[in-house]
Amino acid sequence: MSEHLFYQFNNKLPIAKQAAILTYRIYESSAENIFLFCKDEQQLADFDKVCWNFSSLKFLPHGKDSDPKNTYEKILLSNKKDNLNNAEIIISNIDLEIEFTKSFKKIIYIFQPSGEANIFSQKHQFLLDSGKTSKFHIQNQQDKWQKQ
């Protein structure tokens, strides 16, 4: 059964930077491939740039769906609904259809209060009402996470 996780970031950093931080934490602690779904080409370029410039001390190895297939990394950035790196974890800042996400072990939605917080709150409640595993976290202004 898939686990759905919702992370509402505070507005201190751009969503691309926050996505990179979260992705790095998952990358460090998990052996599973990660699919970072981008809503469009511009967001893909923003995420790609942040991943390359993530930190002077840390590297976030990643590839894009336009790279040759044999060079796909553990972390793949794409705006196409095609799980090319056979990821078990997907991270997205837009709502995705359950049909597309059902092959992933973890579905992680990231967003800011000014974004689609209401849509994700409703989706979280729908998943709970449907008997699915779903957790909702909000980051406060002190950067601490609070489970809802």
Short mmCIF file of C-alpha atoms in Angstrom, two decimals:
data_model
loop_
_atom_site.label_atom_id
_atom_site.label_comp_id
_atom_site.label_asym_id
_atom_site.label_seq_id
_atom_site.Cartn_x
_atom_site.Cartn_y
_atom_site.Cartn_z
CA MET A 1 0.00 0.00 0.00
CA SER A 2 1.26 3.49 -0.84
CA GLU A 3 1.99 6.08 1.79
CA HIS A 4 1.00 9.69 1.07
CA LEU A 5 2.98 12.46 2.78
CA PHE A 6 2.12 16.14 2.59
CA TYR A 7 4.69 18.81 3.50
CA GLN A 8 3.58 22.43 3.70
CA PHE A 9 6.77 24.50 3.77
CA ASN A 10 6.97 27.97 5.22
CA ASN A 11 7.66 30.74 2.71
CA LYS A 12 11.30 31.35 3.71
CA LEU A 13 12.85 29.66 0.66
CA PRO A 14 11.75 29.09 -2.93
CA ILE A 15 9.99 25.77 -3.49
CA ALA A 16 12.85 24.48 -5.69
CA LYS A 17 15.36 24.94 -2.85
CA GLN A 18 12.99 23.32 -0.35
CA ALA A 19 12.47 20.41 -2.76
CA ALA A 20 16.24 19.94 -3.03
CA ILE A 21 16.66 19.91 0.76
CA LEU A 22 13.92 17.31 1.19
CA THR A 23 15.20 15.23 -1.74
CA TYR A 24 18.71 15.22 -0.28
CA ARG A 25 17.41 14.00 3.09
CA ILE A 26 15.54 11.17 1.39
CA TYR A 27 18.54 10.39 -0.84
CA GLU A 28 20.86 10.11 2.18
CA SER A 29 18.52 7.85 4.14
CA SER A 30 17.03 5.61 1.46
CA ALA A 31 18.28 3.15 -1.13
CA GLU A 32 15.20 3.76 -3.28
CA ASN A 33 15.12 5.77 -6.49
CA ILE A 34 13.39 9.15 -6.42
CA PHE A 35 11.23 10.71 -9.14
CA LEU A 36 11.00 14.51 -8.77
CA PHE A 37 7.96 15.45 -10.83
CA CYS A 38 7.99 18.98 -12.23
CA LYS A 39 4.89 20.78 -13.47
CA ASP A 40 6.56 22.19 -16.61
CA GLU A 41 9.87 22.82 -18.40
CA GLN A 42 10.57 26.00 -16.40
CA GLN A 43 10.18 24.24 -13.08
CA LEU A 44 12.32 21.38 -14.34
CA ALA A 45 15.07 23.88 -15.23
CA ASP A 46 14.72 25.58 -11.81
CA PHE A 47 14.94 22.25 -9.94
CA ASP A 48 17.88 21.14 -12.10
CA LYS A 49 19.78 24.35 -11.34
CA VAL A 50 19.13 24.07 -7.60
CA CYS A 51 20.22 20.41 -7.57
CA TRP A 52 23.52 21.32 -9.25
CA ASN A 53 24.10 24.24 -6.88
CA PHE A 54 22.57 22.58 -3.83
CA SER A 55 25.50 23.04 -1.45
CA SER A 56 29.23 23.59 -1.58
CA LEU A 57 29.68 20.55 0.67
CA LYS A 58 26.95 18.22 -0.63
CA PHE A 59 26.14 16.90 -4.08
CA LEU A 60 22.66 15.91 -5.21
CA PRO A 61 23.24 13.46 -8.11
CA HIS A 62 20.36 13.63 -10.54
CA GLY A 63 19.39 13.29 -14.14
CA LYS A 64 16.64 14.62 -16.38
CA ASP A 65 14.27 12.65 -18.55
CA SER A 66 15.98 14.17 -21.61
CA ASP A 67 19.31 12.51 -20.66
CA PRO A 68 20.30 9.26 -22.38
CA LYS A 69 18.57 6.34 -20.65
CA ASN A 70 21.80 4.72 -19.46
CA THR A 71 22.70 7.87 -17.52
CA TYR A 72 19.57 8.03 -15.36
CA GLU A 73 20.49 8.71 -11.79
CA LYS A 74 18.92 7.58 -8.56
CA ILE A 75 17.11 10.95 -8.67
CA LEU A 76 15.27 11.77 -11.89
CA LEU A 77 13.67 15.11 -12.74
CA SER A 78 10.85 15.03 -15.24
CA ASN A 79 7.63 16.75 -16.24
CA LYS A 80 6.38 13.61 -17.99
CA LYS A 81 4.34 10.94 -16.25
CA ASP A 82 6.78 8.17 -17.07
CA ASN A 83 8.72 6.53 -14.24
CA LEU A 84 11.93 6.11 -16.24
CA ASN A 85 14.22 5.36 -13.28
CA ASN A 86 11.78 2.88 -11.68
CA ALA A 87 11.49 5.07 -8.61
CA GLU A 88 9.57 3.97 -5.54
CA ILE A 89 9.32 7.53 -4.23
CA ILE A 90 7.74 10.45 -6.09
CA ILE A 91 7.94 14.09 -5.01
CA SER A 92 5.62 16.64 -6.58
CA ASN A 93 4.32 20.13 -5.90
CA ILE A 94 1.19 19.60 -8.00
CA ASP A 95 -1.69 17.23 -7.44
CA LEU A 96 -1.26 13.96 -9.32
CA GLU A 97 -3.89 11.42 -10.30
CA ILE A 98 -4.07 8.38 -8.04
CA GLU A 99 -3.89 6.13 -11.11
CA PHE A 100 -0.42 7.51 -11.95
CA THR A 101 0.90 7.40 -8.38
CA LYS A 102 -0.31 3.91 -7.43
CA SER A 103 2.95 2.26 -8.54
CA PHE A 104 4.99 4.34 -6.05
CA LYS A 105 5.61 3.23 -2.49
CA LYS A 106 5.73 6.84 -1.22
CA ILE A 107 3.97 9.84 -2.72
CA ILE A 108 5.28 13.10 -1.31
CA TYR A 109 3.54 16.39 -2.01
CA ILE A 110 5.42 19.61 -1.27
CA PHE A 111 3.85 23.05 -1.29
CA GLN A 112 3.76 26.46 0.33
CA PRO A 113 0.81 28.08 2.15
CA SER A 114 0.35 30.53 -0.72
CA GLY A 115 0.19 27.67 -3.21
CA GLU A 116 -2.17 24.74 -3.32
CA ALA A 117 -2.46 24.14 0.42
CA ASN A 118 -6.26 23.91 0.30
CA ILE A 119 -6.23 21.34 -2.52
CA PHE A 120 -3.68 19.20 -0.69
CA SER A 121 -5.54 19.47 2.59
CA GLN A 122 -8.68 18.18 0.86
CA LYS A 123 -6.74 15.39 -0.84
CA HIS A 124 -5.23 14.36 2.51
CA GLN A 125 -8.71 14.16 4.05
CA PHE A 126 -10.04 12.21 1.05
CA LEU A 127 -7.20 9.69 1.39
CA LEU A 128 -7.85 9.28 5.13
CA ASP A 129 -11.58 8.83 4.50
CA SER A 130 -10.71 6.18 1.90
CA GLY A 131 -8.63 4.21 4.42
CA LYS A 132 -5.29 5.13 2.87
CA THR A 133 -2.11 6.01 4.79
CA SER A 134 -1.68 9.79 4.72
CA LYS A 135 0.25 12.23 6.91
CA PHE A 136 0.17 16.01 6.79
CA HIS A 137 3.04 18.17 8.11
CA ILE A 138 3.33 21.94 8.39
CA GLN A 139 6.65 23.76 8.78
CA ASN A 140 6.46 26.66 11.23
CA GLN A 141 8.45 29.90 11.02
CA GLN A 142 11.16 28.37 13.23
CA ASP A 143 11.58 25.63 10.57
CA LYS A 144 10.18 22.92 12.86
CA TRP A 145 7.69 20.38 11.54
CA GLN A 146 4.29 19.92 13.13
CA LYS A 147 2.18 16.88 12.32
CA GLN A 148 -1.49 17.72 11.76
#
